[in-house]
Coordinates of C-alpha atoms in Angstrom, one line a residue:
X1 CA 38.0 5.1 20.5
X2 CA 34.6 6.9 21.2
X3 CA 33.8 9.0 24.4
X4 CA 31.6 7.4 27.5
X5 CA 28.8 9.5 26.4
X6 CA 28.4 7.6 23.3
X7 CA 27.6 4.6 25.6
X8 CA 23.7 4.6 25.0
X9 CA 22.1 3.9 21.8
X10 CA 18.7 5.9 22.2
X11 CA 18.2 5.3 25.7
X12 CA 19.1 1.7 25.9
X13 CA 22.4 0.9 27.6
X14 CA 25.4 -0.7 26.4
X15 CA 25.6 -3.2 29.2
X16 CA 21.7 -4.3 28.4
X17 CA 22.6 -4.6 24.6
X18 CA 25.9 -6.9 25.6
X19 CA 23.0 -8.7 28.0
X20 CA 21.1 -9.6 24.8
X21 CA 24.1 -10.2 22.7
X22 CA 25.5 -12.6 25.1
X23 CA 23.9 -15.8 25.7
X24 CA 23.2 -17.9 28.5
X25 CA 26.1 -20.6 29.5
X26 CA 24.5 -23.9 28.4
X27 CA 26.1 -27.3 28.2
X28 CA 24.9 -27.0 24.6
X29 CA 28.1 -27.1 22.2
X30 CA 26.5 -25.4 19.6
X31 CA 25.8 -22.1 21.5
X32 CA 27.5 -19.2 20.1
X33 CA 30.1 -17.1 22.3
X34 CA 29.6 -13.7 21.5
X35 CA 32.3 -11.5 23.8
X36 CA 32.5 -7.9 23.9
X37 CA 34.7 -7.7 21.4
X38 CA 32.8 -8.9 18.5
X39 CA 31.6 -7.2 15.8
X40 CA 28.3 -7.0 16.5
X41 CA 28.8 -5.0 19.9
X42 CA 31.1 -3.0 18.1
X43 CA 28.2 -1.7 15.9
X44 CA 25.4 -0.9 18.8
X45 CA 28.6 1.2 20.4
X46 CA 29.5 2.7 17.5
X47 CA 28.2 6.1 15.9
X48 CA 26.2 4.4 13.5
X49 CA 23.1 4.5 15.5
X50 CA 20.5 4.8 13.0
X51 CA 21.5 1.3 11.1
X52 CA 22.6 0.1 15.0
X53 CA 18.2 0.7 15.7
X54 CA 17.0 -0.6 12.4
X55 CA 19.1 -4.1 13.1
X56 CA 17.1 -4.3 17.0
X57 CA 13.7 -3.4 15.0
X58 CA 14.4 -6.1 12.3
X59 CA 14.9 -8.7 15.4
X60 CA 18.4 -9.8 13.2
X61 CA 20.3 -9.9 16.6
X62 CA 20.3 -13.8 16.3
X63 CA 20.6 -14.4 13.0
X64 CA 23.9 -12.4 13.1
X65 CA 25.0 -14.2 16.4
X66 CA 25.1 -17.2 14.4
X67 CA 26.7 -15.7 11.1
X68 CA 29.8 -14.6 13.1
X69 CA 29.7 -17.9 14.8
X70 CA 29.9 -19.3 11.1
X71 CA 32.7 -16.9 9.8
X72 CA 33.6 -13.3 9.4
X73 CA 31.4 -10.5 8.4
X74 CA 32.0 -7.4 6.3
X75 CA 29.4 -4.7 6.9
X76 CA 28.5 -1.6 4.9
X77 CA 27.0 0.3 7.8
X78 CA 25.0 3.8 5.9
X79 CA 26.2 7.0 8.0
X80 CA 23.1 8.6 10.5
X81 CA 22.7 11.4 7.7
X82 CA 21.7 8.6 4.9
X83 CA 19.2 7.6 7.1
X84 CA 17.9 10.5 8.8
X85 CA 17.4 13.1 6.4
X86 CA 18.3 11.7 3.0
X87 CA 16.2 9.0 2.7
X88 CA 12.6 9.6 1.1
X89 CA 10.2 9.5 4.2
X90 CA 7.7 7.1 2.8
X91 CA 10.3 5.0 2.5
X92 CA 11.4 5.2 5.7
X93 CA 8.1 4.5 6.8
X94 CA 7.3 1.9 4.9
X95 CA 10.1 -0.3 6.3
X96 CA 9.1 0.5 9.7
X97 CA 5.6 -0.6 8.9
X98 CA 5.5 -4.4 11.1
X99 CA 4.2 -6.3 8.0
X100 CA 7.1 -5.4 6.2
X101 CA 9.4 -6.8 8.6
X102 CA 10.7 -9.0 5.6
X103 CA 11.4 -6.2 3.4
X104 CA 13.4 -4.4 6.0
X105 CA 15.3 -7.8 7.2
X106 CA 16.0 -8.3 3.7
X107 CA 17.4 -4.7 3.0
X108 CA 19.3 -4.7 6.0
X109 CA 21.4 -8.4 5.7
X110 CA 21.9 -7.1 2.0
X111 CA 24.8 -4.9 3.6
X112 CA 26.7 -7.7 5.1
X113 CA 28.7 -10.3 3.2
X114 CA 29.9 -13.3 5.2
X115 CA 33.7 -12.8 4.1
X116 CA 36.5 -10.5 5.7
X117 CA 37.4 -7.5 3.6
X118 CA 40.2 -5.6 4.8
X119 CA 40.2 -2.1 2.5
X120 CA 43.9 -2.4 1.7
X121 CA 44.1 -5.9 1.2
X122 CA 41.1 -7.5 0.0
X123 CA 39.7 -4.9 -2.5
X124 CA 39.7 -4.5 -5.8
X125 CA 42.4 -2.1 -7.5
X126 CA 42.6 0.1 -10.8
X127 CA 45.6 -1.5 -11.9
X128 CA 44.2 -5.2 -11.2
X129 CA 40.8 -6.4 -10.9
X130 CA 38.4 -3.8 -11.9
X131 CA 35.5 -5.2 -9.8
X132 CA 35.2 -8.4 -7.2
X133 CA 31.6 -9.6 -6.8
X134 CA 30.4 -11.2 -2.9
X135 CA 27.3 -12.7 -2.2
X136 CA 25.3 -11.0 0.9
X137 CA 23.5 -12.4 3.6
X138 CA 20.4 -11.5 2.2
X139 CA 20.6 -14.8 -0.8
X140 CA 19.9 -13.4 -4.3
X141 CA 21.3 -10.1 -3.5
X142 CA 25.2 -9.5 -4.7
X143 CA 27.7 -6.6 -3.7
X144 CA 30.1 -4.9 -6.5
X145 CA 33.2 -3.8 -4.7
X146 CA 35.1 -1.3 -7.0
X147 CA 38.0 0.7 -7.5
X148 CA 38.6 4.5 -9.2
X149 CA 41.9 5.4 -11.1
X150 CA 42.1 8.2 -8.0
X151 CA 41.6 5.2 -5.4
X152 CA 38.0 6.0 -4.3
X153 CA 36.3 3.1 -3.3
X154 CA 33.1 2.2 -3.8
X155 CA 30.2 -0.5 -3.1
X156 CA 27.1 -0.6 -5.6
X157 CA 26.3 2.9 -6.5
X158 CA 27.5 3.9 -2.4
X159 CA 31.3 5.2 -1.6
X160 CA 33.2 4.3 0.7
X161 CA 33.8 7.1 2.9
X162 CA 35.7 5.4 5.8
X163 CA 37.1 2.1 5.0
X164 CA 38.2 0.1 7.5
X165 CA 36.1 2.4 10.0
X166 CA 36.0 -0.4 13.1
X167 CA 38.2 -3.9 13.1
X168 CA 37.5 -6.7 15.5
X169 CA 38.9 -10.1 15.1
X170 CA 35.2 -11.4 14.2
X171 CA 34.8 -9.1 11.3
X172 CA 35.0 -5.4 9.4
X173 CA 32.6 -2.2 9.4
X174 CA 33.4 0.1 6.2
X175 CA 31.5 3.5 6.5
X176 CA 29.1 4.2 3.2
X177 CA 27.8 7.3 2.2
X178 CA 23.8 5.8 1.4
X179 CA 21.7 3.2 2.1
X180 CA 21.7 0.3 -1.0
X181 CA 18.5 -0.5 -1.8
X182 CA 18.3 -4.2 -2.9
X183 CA 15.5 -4.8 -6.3
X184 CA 13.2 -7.3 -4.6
X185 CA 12.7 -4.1 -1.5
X186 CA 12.3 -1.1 -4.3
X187 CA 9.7 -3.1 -6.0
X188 CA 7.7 -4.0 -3.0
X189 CA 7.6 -0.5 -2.1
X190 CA 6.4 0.4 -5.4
X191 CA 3.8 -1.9 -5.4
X192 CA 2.3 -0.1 -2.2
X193 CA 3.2 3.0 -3.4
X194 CA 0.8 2.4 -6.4
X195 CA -2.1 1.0 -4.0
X196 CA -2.2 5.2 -2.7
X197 CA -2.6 6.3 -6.1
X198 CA -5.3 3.9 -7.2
X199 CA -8.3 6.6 -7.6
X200 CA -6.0 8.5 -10.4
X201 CA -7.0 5.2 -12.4
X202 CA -10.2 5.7 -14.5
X203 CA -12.5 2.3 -13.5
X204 CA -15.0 1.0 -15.6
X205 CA -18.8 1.2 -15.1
X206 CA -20.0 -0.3 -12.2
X207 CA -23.7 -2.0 -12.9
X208 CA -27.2 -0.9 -12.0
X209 CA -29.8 -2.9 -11.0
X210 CA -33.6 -2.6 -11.8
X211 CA -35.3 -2.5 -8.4
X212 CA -38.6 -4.2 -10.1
X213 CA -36.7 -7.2 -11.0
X214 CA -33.4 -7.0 -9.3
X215 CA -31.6 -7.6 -12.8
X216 CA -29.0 -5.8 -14.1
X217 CA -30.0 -2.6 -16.3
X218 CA -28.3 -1.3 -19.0
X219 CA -24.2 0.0 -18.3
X220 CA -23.9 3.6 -17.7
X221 CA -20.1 5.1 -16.7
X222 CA -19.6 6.4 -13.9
X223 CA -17.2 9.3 -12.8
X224 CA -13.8 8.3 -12.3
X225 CA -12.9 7.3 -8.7
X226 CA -16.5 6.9 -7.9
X227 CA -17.8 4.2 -6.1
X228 CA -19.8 1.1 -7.6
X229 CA -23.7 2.4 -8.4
X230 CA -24.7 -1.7 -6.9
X231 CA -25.1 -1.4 -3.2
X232 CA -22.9 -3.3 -1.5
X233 CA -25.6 -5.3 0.3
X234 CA -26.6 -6.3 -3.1
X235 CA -23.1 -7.5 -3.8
X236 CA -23.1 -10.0 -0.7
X237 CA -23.8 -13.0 -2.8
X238 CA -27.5 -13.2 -2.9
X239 CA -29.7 -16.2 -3.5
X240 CA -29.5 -17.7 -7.4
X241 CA -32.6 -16.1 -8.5
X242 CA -31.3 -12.7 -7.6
X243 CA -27.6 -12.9 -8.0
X244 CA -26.5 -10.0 -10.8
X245 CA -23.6 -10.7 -13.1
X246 CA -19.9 -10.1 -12.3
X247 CA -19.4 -6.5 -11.8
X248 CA -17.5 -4.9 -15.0
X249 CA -15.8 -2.3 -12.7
X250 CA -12.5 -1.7 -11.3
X251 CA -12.1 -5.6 -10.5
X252 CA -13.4 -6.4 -14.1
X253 CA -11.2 -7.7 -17.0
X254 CA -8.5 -5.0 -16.1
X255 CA -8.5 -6.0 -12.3
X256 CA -7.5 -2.7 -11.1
X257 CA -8.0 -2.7 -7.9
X258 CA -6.9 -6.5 -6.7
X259 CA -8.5 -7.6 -3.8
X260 CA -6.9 -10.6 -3.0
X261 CA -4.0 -9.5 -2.7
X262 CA -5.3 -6.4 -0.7
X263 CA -6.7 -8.6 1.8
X264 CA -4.0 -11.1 1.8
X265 CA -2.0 -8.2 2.8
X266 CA -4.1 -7.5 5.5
X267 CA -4.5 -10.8 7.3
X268 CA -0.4 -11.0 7.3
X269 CA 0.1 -7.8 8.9
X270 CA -2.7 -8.9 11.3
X271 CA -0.4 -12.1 12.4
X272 CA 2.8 -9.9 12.5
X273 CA 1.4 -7.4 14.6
X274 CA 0.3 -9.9 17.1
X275 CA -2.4 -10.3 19.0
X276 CA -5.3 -11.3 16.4
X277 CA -4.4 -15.1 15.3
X278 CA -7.9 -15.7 16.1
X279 CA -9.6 -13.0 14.0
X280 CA -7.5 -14.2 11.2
X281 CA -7.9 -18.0 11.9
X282 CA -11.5 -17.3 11.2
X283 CA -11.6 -14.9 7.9
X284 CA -9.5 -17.9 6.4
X285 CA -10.1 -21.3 8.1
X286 CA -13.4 -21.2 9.9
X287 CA -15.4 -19.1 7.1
X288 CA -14.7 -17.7 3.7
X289 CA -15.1 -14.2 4.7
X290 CA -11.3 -13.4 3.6
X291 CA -12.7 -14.6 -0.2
X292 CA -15.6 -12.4 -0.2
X293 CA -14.1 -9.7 1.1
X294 CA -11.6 -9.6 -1.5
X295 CA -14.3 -10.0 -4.4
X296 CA -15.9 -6.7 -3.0
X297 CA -12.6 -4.5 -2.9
X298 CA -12.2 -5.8 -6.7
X299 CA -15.6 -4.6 -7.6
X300 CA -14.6 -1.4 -6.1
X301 CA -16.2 -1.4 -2.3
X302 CA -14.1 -0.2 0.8
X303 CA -14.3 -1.8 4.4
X304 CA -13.3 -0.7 7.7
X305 CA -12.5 -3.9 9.6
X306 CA -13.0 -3.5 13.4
X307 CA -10.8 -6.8 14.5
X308 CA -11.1 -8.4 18.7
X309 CA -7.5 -8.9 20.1
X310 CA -7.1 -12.3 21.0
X311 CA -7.9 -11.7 24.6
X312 CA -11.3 -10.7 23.3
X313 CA -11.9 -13.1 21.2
X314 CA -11.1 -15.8 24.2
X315 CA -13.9 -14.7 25.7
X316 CA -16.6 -16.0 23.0
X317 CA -18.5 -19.1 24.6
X318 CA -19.2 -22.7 22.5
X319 CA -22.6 -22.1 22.2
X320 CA -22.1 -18.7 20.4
X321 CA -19.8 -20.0 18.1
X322 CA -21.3 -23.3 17.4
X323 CA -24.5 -22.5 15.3
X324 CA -24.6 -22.8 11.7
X325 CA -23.1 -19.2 10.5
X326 CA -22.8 -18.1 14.2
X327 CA -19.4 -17.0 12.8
X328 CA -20.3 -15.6 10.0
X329 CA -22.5 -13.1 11.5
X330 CA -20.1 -12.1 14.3
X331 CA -18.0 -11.3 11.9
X332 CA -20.2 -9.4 9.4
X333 CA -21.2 -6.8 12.4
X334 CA -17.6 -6.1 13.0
X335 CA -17.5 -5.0 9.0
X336 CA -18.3 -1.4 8.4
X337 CA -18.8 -0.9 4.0
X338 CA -16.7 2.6 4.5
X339 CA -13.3 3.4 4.7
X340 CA -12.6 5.0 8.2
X341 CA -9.4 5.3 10.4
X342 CA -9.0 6.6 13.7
X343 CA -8.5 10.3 13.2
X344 CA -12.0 10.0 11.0
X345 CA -13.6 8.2 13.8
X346 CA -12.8 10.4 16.8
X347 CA -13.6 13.6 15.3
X348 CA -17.0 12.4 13.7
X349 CA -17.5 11.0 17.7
X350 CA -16.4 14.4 18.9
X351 CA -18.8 16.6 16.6
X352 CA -21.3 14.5 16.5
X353 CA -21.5 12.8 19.9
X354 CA -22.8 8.9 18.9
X355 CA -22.7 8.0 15.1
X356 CA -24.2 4.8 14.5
X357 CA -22.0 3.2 11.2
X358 CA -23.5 0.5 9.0
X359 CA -22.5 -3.0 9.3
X360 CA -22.2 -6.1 6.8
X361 CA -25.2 -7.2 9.3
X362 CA -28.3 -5.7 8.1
X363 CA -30.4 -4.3 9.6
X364 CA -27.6 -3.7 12.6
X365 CA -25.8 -0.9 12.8
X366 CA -22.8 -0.4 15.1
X367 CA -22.9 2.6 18.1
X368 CA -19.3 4.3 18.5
X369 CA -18.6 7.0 20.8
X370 CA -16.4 9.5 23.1
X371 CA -15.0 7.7 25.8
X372 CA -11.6 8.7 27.8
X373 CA -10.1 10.1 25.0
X374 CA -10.8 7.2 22.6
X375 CA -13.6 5.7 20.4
X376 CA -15.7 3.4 22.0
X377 CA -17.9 0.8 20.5
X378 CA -21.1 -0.3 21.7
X379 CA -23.1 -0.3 24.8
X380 CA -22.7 -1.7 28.4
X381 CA -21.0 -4.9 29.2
X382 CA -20.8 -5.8 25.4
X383 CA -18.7 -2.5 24.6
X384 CA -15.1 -2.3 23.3
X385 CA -12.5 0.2 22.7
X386 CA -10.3 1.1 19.5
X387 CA -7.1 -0.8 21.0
X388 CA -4.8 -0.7 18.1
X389 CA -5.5 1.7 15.4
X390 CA -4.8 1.8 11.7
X391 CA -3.2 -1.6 12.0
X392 CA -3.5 -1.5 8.7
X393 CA -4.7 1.6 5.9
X394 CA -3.5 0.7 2.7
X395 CA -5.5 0.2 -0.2
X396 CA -9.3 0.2 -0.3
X397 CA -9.3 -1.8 3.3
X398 CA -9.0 -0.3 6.8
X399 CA -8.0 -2.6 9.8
X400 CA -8.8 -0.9 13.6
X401 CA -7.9 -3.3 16.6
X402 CA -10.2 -3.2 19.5
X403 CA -10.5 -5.1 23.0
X404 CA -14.3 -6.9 23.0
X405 CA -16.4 -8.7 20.5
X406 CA -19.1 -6.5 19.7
X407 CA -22.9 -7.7 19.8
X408 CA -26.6 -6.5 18.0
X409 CA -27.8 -5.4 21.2
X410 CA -31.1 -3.9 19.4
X411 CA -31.5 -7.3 18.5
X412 CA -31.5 -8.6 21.7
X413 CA -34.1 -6.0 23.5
X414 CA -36.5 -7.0 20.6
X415 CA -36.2 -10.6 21.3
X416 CA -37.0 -10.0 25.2
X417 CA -39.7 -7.5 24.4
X418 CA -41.3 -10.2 22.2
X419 CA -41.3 -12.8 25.1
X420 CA -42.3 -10.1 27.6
X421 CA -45.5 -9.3 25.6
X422 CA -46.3 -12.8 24.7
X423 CA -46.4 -13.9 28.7
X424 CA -47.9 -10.6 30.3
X425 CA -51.0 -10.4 27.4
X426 CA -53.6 -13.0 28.3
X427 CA -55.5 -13.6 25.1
X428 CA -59.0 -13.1 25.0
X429 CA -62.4 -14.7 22.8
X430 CA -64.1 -12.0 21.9
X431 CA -67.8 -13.2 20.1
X432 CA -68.8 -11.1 17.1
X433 CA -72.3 -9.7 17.4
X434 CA -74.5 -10.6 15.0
X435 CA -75.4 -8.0 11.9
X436 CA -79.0 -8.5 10.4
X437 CA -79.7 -6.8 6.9
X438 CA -81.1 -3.6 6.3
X439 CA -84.2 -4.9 4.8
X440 CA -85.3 -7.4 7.5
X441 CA -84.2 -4.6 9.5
X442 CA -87.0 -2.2 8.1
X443 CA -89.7 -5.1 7.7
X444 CA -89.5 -5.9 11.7
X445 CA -89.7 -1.8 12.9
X446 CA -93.0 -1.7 9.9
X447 CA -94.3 -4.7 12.1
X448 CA -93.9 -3.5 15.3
X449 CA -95.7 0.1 14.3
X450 CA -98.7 -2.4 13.3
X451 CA -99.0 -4.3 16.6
X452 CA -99.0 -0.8 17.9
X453 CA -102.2 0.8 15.8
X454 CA -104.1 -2.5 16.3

């Protein structure tokens, strides 16, 4: 039906994709058979290749193995052009994003129905039933099959521009003319969508703080966008005594900016991603970093979160992490309290040569660099470079991967130049010479000219 140079779907070969279709001969019963004449081969062959990519990226090869071992399938494969040029980009791009692999699993199995639909046998007709509802693969999510008084077919709000496009005895592929878009995706992408737009939003006054008394002064308004007037420092849960009131700003009683969620977000990209379980195993179980963090992006603050790979993070010995807050601080000097991504990084290192950023550990401030066409952190053995950038850069929160744990060195050269002067400094007594007063002073030189005359 198609020619042999239609046998490769982007650069991978059909006999690799009927490698990971086909599985292993087991004495297992309950393995699926999939030959190569199933359904499923028949759609990485076929000229649907965008949809064909999208099911490899969602990693739905499996769960479709054992729907077809189940029963039939019907699927409502978009054409290329639906996909390539008429869909919105940031759409596009937000399904490819890897922490909303859900989203795009759930678009994608809300195209197949686990029933056999032949066009002329199985759908609906003007003259009989106007409409026959199936329920997808995706749950909730429901297809509307429907007939025109002309005999158009159509699915949703999608026609049917070739029914019956490929048959195998395992199931059906009808070509559509869009992609259909199930409610639960739409709104997830609109809730993302609405994080981008968050400095159109007037916020509230952010407060000031009386540097006598550290006490809140009166409000005062602030421009809108602009960041909170209390430094963030000041905003790091201080002691009782100095501890200002909630902040009335963006995270106040209209919460608009919401920071749990924001960080939430964060943390689950950072475990679908792979490769930084431990980073987010500590921001949630070992401290409550993930908490405060989120109480600062409601208040209005921005981070830049420099995150160690799990490699890196393997590398951290007992003792370093078992002192009270040893954690804790690790963790704040891998904060930065501005919003930076790669490209902002590199060319600030290119201009500028070193730029030393602030950290969450005051006084210590973080070195970052030129180095073989990256950014580099830090100095010496205790460097590291930017791995895996803008893991995530949604929001008011900017996630950068990087390969090392990063260290105060500055504090560490101050610490050996204390011990250094302590041990090479012998201390010396030195006696404090006697001071007489002026008048006895005057009294004993009067005497002495009078021994003199007599």
């Amino acid at each position: 039906m198609y020619s042999s140079s239609s046998s490769s779907i982007y650069g991978v070969s059909i006999s690799l994709l009927l490698f990971t279709l086909l599985p292993f001969h087991s004495s297992s019963s309950s393995t699926t058979q999939i030959n190569s004449n199933s359904i499923l081969v028949a759609l990485l062959d076929s000229h649907y290749t965008e949809l064909a990519e999208l099911v490899e990226k969602a990693l739905l090869l499996q769960k479709l193995e054992d729907a077809v071992g189940n029963h039939n399938i019907t699927i409502f494969a978009p054409r290329n052009q639906a996909l390539e040029r008429n869909l919105d980009p940031d759409f596009k791009r937000f399904l490819l994003e890897p922490r909303n692999l859900n989203s795009l699993q759930t678009l994608l199995m809300s195209h197949i129905i686990p029933t056999r639909i032949i066009a002329a046998q199985h759908w609906p007709t003007a003259a009989g039933t106007a409409e026959v509802s199936h329920k997808s693969l995706a749950g909730q999510h429901h297809l509307h099959l429907r007939a025109g008084v002309s005999g158009n077919k159509t699915v949703d709000n999608a026609a049917v521009l070739r029914p019956d496009d490929v048959i195998r005895p395992d199931g059906v592929i009808h070509g559509i003319d869009q992609l259909l878009i199930p409610r639960s995706v739409q709104e997830d992408f609109n809730r993302r969508r609405n994080l981008r737009s968050i400095a159109a939003v007037i916020p509230e006054g952010a407060p000031q703080v009386d540097p006598r008394t550290n006490r809140l002064k009166k409000l005062a308004p602030v421009p809108a966008g602009a960041p909170p007037i209390l430094p963030i420092y000041n905003a790091l849960a201080p002691g009782p005594s100095i501890a200002p009131a909630p902040a009335p700003g963006p995270g106040g009683a209209r919460h608009h900016f919401n920071g749990e969620r924001q960080v939430k977000d964060f943390i689950q990209t950072l475990l679908q991603y792979g490769g930084y379980n431990e980073m987010a195993d500590i921001l949630v179980n070992l401290t409550s970093l993930a908490t405060e963090m989120g109480r600062l992006v409601s208040e209005g603050y921005v981070l830049t979160v420099l995150a160690p790979n799990d490699e890196a993070m393997a590398k951290l010995t007992t003792e370093q992490l078992s002192e009270p807050g040893a954690p804790e601080q690790i963790m704040y000097y891998h904060i930065i309290p501005e919003y930076q991504t790669e490209e902002s990084m590199y060319n600030a290192v290119r201009r500028f040569g070193k730029i030393r950023y602030d950290t969450l550990r005051l006084p210590h401030k973080v070195v970052a660099q030129e180095a073989d066409g990256s950014v580099k952190f830090g100095h010496g053995d205790e460097s590291a470079y930017l791995f895996d950038p803008d893991i995530y850069t949604d929001g008011r929160i900017s996630v950068q991967g990087i390969d090392g744990v990063l260290f105060p060195l500055e504090e560490e050269e101050t610490n050996t130049h204390k011990t250094t002067t302590t041990t090479t400094t012998p201390l010396v007594k030195v006696a404090a010479k006697p001071r007489r007063g002026k008048l006895l002073e005057v009294a004993c030189n009067m005497l002495g000219d009078f021994a003199h005359v007599c």
